[in-house]
Amino acid sequence: MPIHQINPNKWIDSYSDYLFNFTISRVSDREIAQDLVQDTFLAALKSMKNFKGEASERTWLISILKRKIIDYYRKINSNKGKAEMRISYNGDSETEGDWLEERVADPFDKTAEDKMQNEELGEAILKCLSKLPVKQAEVFKMKTIQGFDTKVICNELNITASNLWVIIHRARTSMATCLKENWF
């Protein structure tokens, strides 16, 4: 017997801000975060029949959103020629190099300090991005955040590939310096 009921008519009012804040701390781009939240609501509507009511509506929506975020990063990484990312986060030989997706923390397990740090980092990234020259910010977003192919960016902005890489290098250097001053 289901404990929780589902009510899609209240999703936007009840969960959109929470889902957006959760997303922006992970993708650091407002448009992409908004798109991912919209994709989450659409996917939830399509799979409402699969909602068993064993978890709260919010928990169910977060689980869908997590998959959307992982798919977003997989798409970016596959555009760079990487299907998956591995990360070495401890010395235990059995688990060393486990898939990054397996280590994504549940937001409900986070402490208030973790949540505040994620929000602060997201804000710091957006602040640093806004300090870049317009062209650098645009190239950085297109290449690093949105994962566009070099050729597409060059055609769209009418620049050469070598110019693109110089702009990306400068943008990354500026972002690193700005984050070091504003976040670390």
C-alpha positions as YAML, in Angstrom:
chain: A
units: angstrom
residues:
- id: 1
  name: MET
  ca: [0.00, 0.00, 0.00]
- id: 2
  name: PRO
  ca: [1.52, 3.35, -1.06]
- id: 3
  name: ILE
  ca: [2.41, 5.69, 1.76]
- id: 4
  name: HIS
  ca: [2.90, 8.80, -0.38]
- id: 5
  name: GLN
  ca: [0.66, 10.15, -3.10]
- id: 6
  name: ILE
  ca: [1.75, 11.98, -6.23]
- id: 7
  name: ASN
  ca: [0.33, 15.35, -7.29]
- id: 8
  name: PRO
  ca: [1.95, 16.83, -10.43]
- id: 9
  name: ASN
  ca: [-0.22, 19.96, -10.20]
- id: 10
  name: LYS
  ca: [1.80, 21.08, -7.17]
- id: 11
  name: TRP
  ca: [5.30, 20.15, -8.40]
- id: 12
  name: ILE
  ca: [6.32, 23.57, -9.67]
- id: 13
  name: ASP
  ca: [5.14, 25.44, -6.57]
- id: 14
  name: SER
  ca: [6.42, 22.82, -4.14]
- id: 15
  name: TYR
  ca: [9.69, 21.60, -5.66]
- id: 16
  name: SER
  ca: [11.01, 23.79, -8.48]
- id: 17
  name: ASP
  ca: [13.13, 26.05, -6.23]
- id: 18
  name: TYR
  ca: [14.61, 23.11, -4.33]
- id: 19
  name: LEU
  ca: [15.36, 21.16, -7.53]
- id: 20
  name: PHE
  ca: [16.87, 24.26, -9.17]
- id: 21
  name: ASN
  ca: [19.16, 24.96, -6.17]
- id: 22
  name: PHE
  ca: [20.19, 21.31, -6.10]
- id: 23
  name: THR
  ca: [21.01, 21.44, -9.82]
- id: 24
  name: ILE
  ca: [22.77, 24.82, -9.95]
- id: 25
  name: SER
  ca: [25.23, 23.65, -7.32]
- id: 26
  name: ARG
  ca: [26.18, 20.81, -9.64]
- id: 27
  name: VAL
  ca: [26.14, 22.36, -13.12]
- id: 28
  name: SER
  ca: [26.75, 26.06, -12.31]
- id: 29
  name: ASP
  ca: [24.83, 27.34, -15.32]
- id: 30
  name: ARG
  ca: [21.35, 28.75, -14.80]
- id: 31
  name: GLU
  ca: [19.99, 27.83, -18.25]
- id: 32
  name: ILE
  ca: [21.24, 24.27, -18.06]
- id: 33
  name: ALA
  ca: [19.93, 23.93, -14.49]
- id: 34
  name: GLN
  ca: [16.50, 25.18, -15.59]
- id: 35
  name: ASP
  ca: [16.50, 22.78, -18.55]
- id: 36
  name: LEU
  ca: [17.43, 19.84, -16.32]
- id: 37
  name: VAL
  ca: [14.64, 20.65, -13.86]
- id: 38
  name: GLN
  ca: [12.14, 20.92, -16.73]
- id: 39
  name: ASP
  ca: [13.41, 17.61, -18.13]
- id: 40
  name: THR
  ca: [12.93, 16.10, -14.67]
- id: 41
  name: PHE
  ca: [9.31, 17.23, -14.46]
- id: 42
  name: LEU
  ca: [8.64, 15.94, -17.98]
- id: 43
  name: ALA
  ca: [10.25, 12.56, -17.24]
- id: 44
  name: ALA
  ca: [8.29, 12.33, -13.98]
- id: 45
  name: LEU
  ca: [5.04, 13.02, -15.81]
- id: 46
  name: LYS
  ca: [5.86, 10.29, -18.33]
- id: 47
  name: SER
  ca: [6.71, 7.78, -15.60]
- id: 48
  name: MET
  ca: [4.01, 8.61, -13.05]
- id: 49
  name: LYS
  ca: [2.63, 5.09, -13.37]
- id: 50
  name: ASN
  ca: [5.97, 3.81, -12.01]
- id: 51
  name: PHE
  ca: [5.69, 5.84, -8.79]
- id: 52
  name: LYS
  ca: [5.17, 3.25, -6.06]
- id: 53
  name: GLY
  ca: [4.65, 5.70, -3.21]
- id: 54
  name: GLU
  ca: [7.40, 4.11, -1.12]
- id: 55
  name: ALA
  ca: [9.34, 7.38, -1.09]
- id: 56
  name: SER
  ca: [8.16, 10.96, -0.89]
- id: 57
  name: GLU
  ca: [7.37, 12.81, -4.08]
- id: 58
  name: ARG
  ca: [10.44, 15.04, -3.55]
- id: 59
  name: THR
  ca: [12.77, 12.07, -3.07]
- id: 60
  name: TRP
  ca: [11.40, 10.48, -6.25]
- id: 61
  name: LEU
  ca: [11.89, 13.72, -8.22]
- id: 62
  name: ILE
  ca: [15.45, 14.10, -6.87]
- id: 63
  name: SER
  ca: [16.30, 10.57, -8.01]
- id: 64
  name: ILE
  ca: [15.07, 11.42, -11.51]
- id: 65
  name: LEU
  ca: [17.00, 14.70, -11.43]
- id: 66
  name: LYS
  ca: [20.20, 12.93, -10.38]
- id: 67
  name: ARG
  ca: [19.94, 10.69, -13.43]
- id: 68
  name: LYS
  ca: [19.35, 13.75, -15.64]
- id: 69
  name: ILE
  ca: [22.49, 15.43, -14.23]
- id: 70
  name: ILE
  ca: [24.56, 12.27, -14.73]
- id: 71
  name: ASP
  ca: [23.26, 11.98, -18.32]
- id: 72
  name: TYR
  ca: [24.17, 15.62, -18.91]
- id: 73
  name: TYR
  ca: [27.78, 15.03, -17.80]
- id: 74
  name: ARG
  ca: [28.01, 11.77, -19.73]
- id: 75
  name: LYS
  ca: [26.95, 13.64, -22.86]
- id: 76
  name: ILE
  ca: [29.60, 16.31, -22.26]
- id: 77
  name: ASN
  ca: [32.26, 13.68, -21.59]
- id: 78
  name: SER
  ca: [31.30, 11.63, -24.63]
- id: 79
  name: ASN
  ca: [31.64, 14.80, -26.69]
- id: 80
  name: LYS
  ca: [35.21, 14.99, -25.42]
- id: 81
  name: GLY
  ca: [35.81, 11.35, -26.31]
- id: 82
  name: LYS
  ca: [35.30, 10.08, -22.76]
- id: 83
  name: ALA
  ca: [32.32, 7.83, -22.09]
- id: 84
  name: GLU
  ca: [32.86, 7.65, -18.32]
- id: 85
  name: MET
  ca: [35.01, 9.34, -15.72]
- id: 86
  name: ARG
  ca: [36.99, 7.43, -13.12]
- id: 87
  name: ILE
  ca: [38.15, 8.95, -9.91]
- id: 88
  name: SER
  ca: [40.56, 7.64, -7.33]
- id: 89
  name: TYR
  ca: [39.31, 8.72, -3.95]
- id: 90
  name: ASN
  ca: [40.90, 6.29, -1.52]
- id: 91
  name: GLY
  ca: [43.68, 3.76, -1.17]
- id: 92
  name: ASP
  ca: [41.46, 0.71, -0.83]
- id: 93
  name: SER
  ca: [42.44, -1.43, -3.80]
- id: 94
  name: GLU
  ca: [38.98, -3.00, -4.08]
- id: 95
  name: THR
  ca: [37.12, 0.28, -4.49]
- id: 96
  name: GLU
  ca: [39.85, 2.51, -5.88]
- id: 97
  name: GLY
  ca: [38.71, 4.00, -9.17]
- id: 98
  name: ASP
  ca: [35.02, 3.22, -8.69]
- id: 99
  name: TRP
  ca: [32.68, 5.02, -11.03]
- id: 100
  name: LEU
  ca: [32.06, 8.61, -10.08]
- id: 101
  name: GLU
  ca: [28.30, 8.15, -10.42]
- id: 102
  name: GLU
  ca: [28.37, 5.56, -7.64]
- id: 103
  name: ARG
  ca: [29.79, 8.16, -5.26]
- id: 104
  name: VAL
  ca: [27.18, 10.89, -5.83]
- id: 105
  name: ALA
  ca: [25.94, 11.79, -2.38]
- id: 106
  name: ASP
  ca: [22.30, 11.82, -1.44]
- id: 107
  name: PRO
  ca: [21.34, 15.45, -0.76]
- id: 108
  name: PHE
  ca: [19.36, 14.39, 2.29]
- id: 109
  name: ASP
  ca: [22.54, 12.94, 3.83]
- id: 110
  name: LYS
  ca: [24.37, 16.25, 3.53]
- id: 111
  name: THR
  ca: [24.90, 18.40, 6.53]
- id: 112
  name: ALA
  ca: [23.74, 22.02, 6.51]
- id: 113
  name: GLU
  ca: [27.39, 23.03, 6.12]
- id: 114
  name: ASP
  ca: [27.79, 20.87, 2.98]
- id: 115
  name: LYS
  ca: [24.66, 22.35, 1.46]
- id: 116
  name: MET
  ca: [25.81, 25.87, 2.23]
- id: 117
  name: GLN
  ca: [29.26, 25.17, 0.73]
- id: 118
  name: ASN
  ca: [27.69, 23.80, -2.48]
- id: 119
  name: GLU
  ca: [25.50, 26.87, -2.80]
- id: 120
  name: GLU
  ca: [28.47, 29.15, -2.11]
- id: 121
  name: LEU
  ca: [30.59, 27.33, -4.70]
- id: 122
  name: GLY
  ca: [27.83, 27.63, -7.31]
- id: 123
  name: GLU
  ca: [27.52, 31.33, -6.61]
- id: 124
  name: ALA
  ca: [31.33, 31.76, -6.70]
- id: 125
  name: ILE
  ca: [31.50, 30.02, -10.11]
- id: 126
  name: LEU
  ca: [28.72, 32.21, -11.51]
- id: 127
  name: LYS
  ca: [30.41, 35.32, -10.07]
- id: 128
  name: CYS
  ca: [33.76, 34.36, -11.59]
- id: 129
  name: LEU
  ca: [32.14, 33.55, -14.92]
- id: 130
  name: SER
  ca: [30.51, 37.00, -14.97]
- id: 131
  name: LYS
  ca: [33.94, 38.63, -14.47]
- id: 132
  name: LEU
  ca: [35.37, 37.08, -17.64]
- id: 133
  name: PRO
  ca: [35.42, 39.12, -20.85]
- id: 134
  name: VAL
  ca: [32.25, 38.37, -22.83]
- id: 135
  name: LYS
  ca: [33.97, 36.32, -25.55]
- id: 136
  name: GLN
  ca: [35.96, 34.27, -23.01]
- id: 137
  name: ALA
  ca: [32.82, 33.58, -20.99]
- id: 138
  name: GLU
  ca: [30.90, 32.56, -24.11]
- id: 139
  name: VAL
  ca: [33.65, 30.23, -25.35]
- id: 140
  name: PHE
  ca: [34.15, 28.78, -21.85]
- id: 141
  name: LYS
  ca: [30.42, 28.04, -21.45]
- id: 142
  name: MET
  ca: [30.10, 26.54, -24.93]
- id: 143
  name: LYS
  ca: [33.16, 24.31, -24.64]
- id: 144
  name: THR
  ca: [33.44, 23.42, -20.95]
- id: 145
  name: ILE
  ca: [29.86, 23.58, -19.69]
- id: 146
  name: GLN
  ca: [27.70, 22.87, -22.72]
- id: 147
  name: GLY
  ca: [30.20, 20.53, -24.40]
- id: 148
  name: PHE
  ca: [29.99, 21.90, -27.92]
- id: 149
  name: ASP
  ca: [32.45, 20.53, -30.47]
- id: 150
  name: THR
  ca: [35.43, 22.75, -31.33]
- id: 151
  name: LYS
  ca: [34.33, 23.01, -34.96]
- id: 152
  name: VAL
  ca: [30.82, 24.15, -34.00]
- id: 153
  name: ILE
  ca: [32.18, 26.85, -31.68]
- id: 154
  name: CYS
  ca: [34.68, 28.06, -34.28]
- id: 155
  name: ASN
  ca: [31.98, 28.27, -36.95]
- id: 156
  name: GLU
  ca: [29.49, 29.99, -34.66]
- id: 157
  name: LEU
  ca: [31.95, 32.57, -33.31]
- id: 158
  name: ASN
  ca: [34.03, 32.85, -36.50]
- id: 159
  name: ILE
  ca: [37.34, 32.02, -34.81]
- id: 160
  name: THR
  ca: [40.14, 29.55, -35.55]
- id: 161
  name: ALA
  ca: [40.72, 26.39, -33.51]
- id: 162
  name: SER
  ca: [44.03, 27.73, -32.20]
- id: 163
  name: ASN
  ca: [42.30, 30.98, -31.16]
- id: 164
  name: LEU
  ca: [39.63, 28.92, -29.40]
- id: 165
  name: TRP
  ca: [42.23, 27.05, -27.35]
- id: 166
  name: VAL
  ca: [44.00, 30.29, -26.41]
- id: 167
  name: ILE
  ca: [40.66, 31.75, -25.25]
- id: 168
  name: ILE
  ca: [39.80, 28.55, -23.32]
- id: 169
  name: HIS
  ca: [43.23, 28.56, -21.64]
- id: 170
  name: ARG
  ca: [42.85, 32.20, -20.60]
- id: 171
  name: ALA
  ca: [39.31, 31.63, -19.36]
- id: 172
  name: ARG
  ca: [40.31, 28.58, -17.31]
- id: 173
  name: THR
  ca: [43.28, 30.42, -15.83]
- id: 174
  name: SER
  ca: [41.08, 33.39, -14.91]
- id: 175
  name: MET
  ca: [38.40, 31.10, -13.45]
- id: 176
  name: ALA
  ca: [40.98, 29.22, -11.37]
- id: 177
  name: THR
  ca: [42.45, 32.47, -10.03]
- id: 178
  name: CYS
  ca: [39.04, 33.94, -9.29]
- id: 179
  name: LEU
  ca: [37.83, 30.77, -7.53]
- id: 180
  name: LYS
  ca: [41.02, 30.62, -5.50]
- id: 181
  name: GLU
  ca: [40.34, 34.18, -4.30]
- id: 182
  name: ASN
  ca: [36.56, 33.82, -3.86]
- id: 183
  name: TRP
  ca: [36.08, 30.24, -2.81]
- id: 184
  name: PHE
  ca: [39.11, 28.24, -1.67]
...
